[in-house]
Structure formats: C-alpha cells, structure tokens
Amino acid sequence: MSQHRYTVTDELRKSTRFRKERGSDTALLWLDSNEPVMVDVHDDSLGGLGIYLDDIEGICTATEINIVYASEVLRAEIRHIERQEDGTFVVGFECEHVAK
C-alpha cells in the first residue's frame, strides 16, 4: 500500500473535475417517478458528474438512473455519497452518454 495519502489515480481524477458554484449549473434526474427532479451540479468531468441532494432516501451506491445534463442524456451509476456539513449530500455518478 502507498505511503502517500492519495494515489496517482486520485490526483488525476481530482485534476479533471470542473467544480461549479452551487446554483450556477443544473441537471435533471429521473429517480423513482416519471417526473424529473432538477438538481444543482457540484462538479463534472469527462466520465462523471457530482450533484447536490437534500435527501438520499431510496438511493444508494450502484443505483442506476438517467440524467440530462448539458443537453446530453446520460446513463449514470452512483459511485459515492458524501454528507456535507450543512446536512446535504454530494452524490457522485459515473456516466456514459446514451446514443441519440
């Protein structure tokens, strides 16, 4: 195991993320209903998306959902959920584009 706190993979992943100011960028998620939920984007990268959620009831890692972001339809799988100090959550997704 590495003696360093972060691995090279961690460093590369962090360097390719584009952080967003809360409220400056949104995405649409389809969770348990046919109605989409508009959410604020935390960050985006070539293969993923992070979003803010107030409540994570009914979702967990490995859950797959559809997201519309930047005019693209994405099939996304939840990879991590992090609780924030204010009680909200940042949910990280691994995403792939759905063919048009």
XYZ file of C-alpha atoms in Angstrom:
100
model
C 0.000 0.000 0.000
C 1.233 3.504 -0.798
C 2.582 5.683 1.999
C 1.022 8.697 0.333
C -2.435 9.870 1.301
C -3.624 9.984 -2.323
C -2.809 7.674 -5.192
C -1.886 8.856 -8.684
C -5.371 7.851 -9.806
C -6.913 10.067 -7.112
C -4.766 13.010 -8.206
C -5.644 12.571 -11.881
C -9.337 12.264 -11.049
C -9.313 15.441 -8.955
C -7.439 17.382 -11.640
C -10.019 16.577 -14.315
C -13.046 17.698 -12.296
C -14.606 21.053 -13.021
C -16.133 22.466 -9.847
C -19.361 24.504 -10.118
C -20.686 27.211 -7.834
C -23.856 25.954 -6.163
C -26.854 27.257 -8.124
C -24.862 28.026 -11.276
C -25.491 24.774 -13.179
C -28.324 22.261 -13.073
C -29.200 18.766 -14.270
C -32.422 16.740 -14.462
C -32.596 13.371 -12.699
C -35.227 10.677 -13.007
C -35.359 8.944 -9.644
C -38.425 6.906 -8.591
C -41.076 8.734 -10.586
C -41.760 9.755 -14.150
C -41.217 13.378 -13.139
C -37.657 14.675 -13.349
C -36.031 16.401 -10.388
C -33.898 19.487 -11.043
C -30.662 19.467 -9.017
C -27.601 21.669 -8.664
C -24.367 20.338 -10.127
C -21.354 20.112 -7.800
C -18.782 19.191 -10.464
C -18.377 17.472 -13.804
C -15.637 15.536 -15.559
C -15.172 13.512 -18.717
C -16.717 10.409 -17.167
C -18.723 11.624 -14.240
C -20.968 14.122 -12.548
C -21.394 15.233 -8.948
C -24.689 16.696 -7.772
C -26.168 18.104 -4.573
C -29.159 16.353 -2.991
C -31.049 17.380 0.133
C -32.312 13.841 0.752
C -30.909 10.474 -0.298
C -33.814 8.306 0.823
C -34.201 5.384 -1.542
C -30.833 5.717 -3.273
C -27.501 4.031 -2.623
C -24.263 3.267 -4.401
C -24.657 1.202 -7.579
C -28.140 2.669 -8.208
C -28.567 3.499 -11.916
C -30.572 6.481 -13.111
C -30.969 8.688 -16.172
C -29.689 12.258 -16.133
C -29.990 15.091 -18.628
C -27.027 17.445 -18.348
C -25.633 19.957 -20.858
C -28.186 18.803 -23.467
C -26.943 15.213 -23.198
C -28.794 12.133 -21.952
C -26.599 10.159 -19.573
C -26.973 6.726 -18.025
C -25.416 7.107 -14.602
C -24.438 4.858 -11.709
C -23.966 6.215 -8.202
C -20.354 5.670 -7.140
C -20.235 7.595 -3.858
C -22.374 9.644 -1.467
C -20.806 12.226 0.826
C -22.645 14.032 3.621
C -21.842 17.760 3.777
C -21.541 19.879 6.924
C -24.869 21.584 6.153
C -26.698 18.221 6.113
C -26.989 17.972 2.313
C -25.235 15.341 0.224
C -22.913 15.334 -2.766
C -23.647 12.296 -4.903
C -21.037 11.219 -7.439
C -22.006 9.401 -10.623
C -20.056 7.519 -13.236
C -21.764 8.440 -16.511
C -21.958 7.269 -20.074
C -23.676 9.027 -22.934
C -26.823 7.406 -24.292
C -26.735 7.118 -28.092
C -29.087 9.502 -29.837
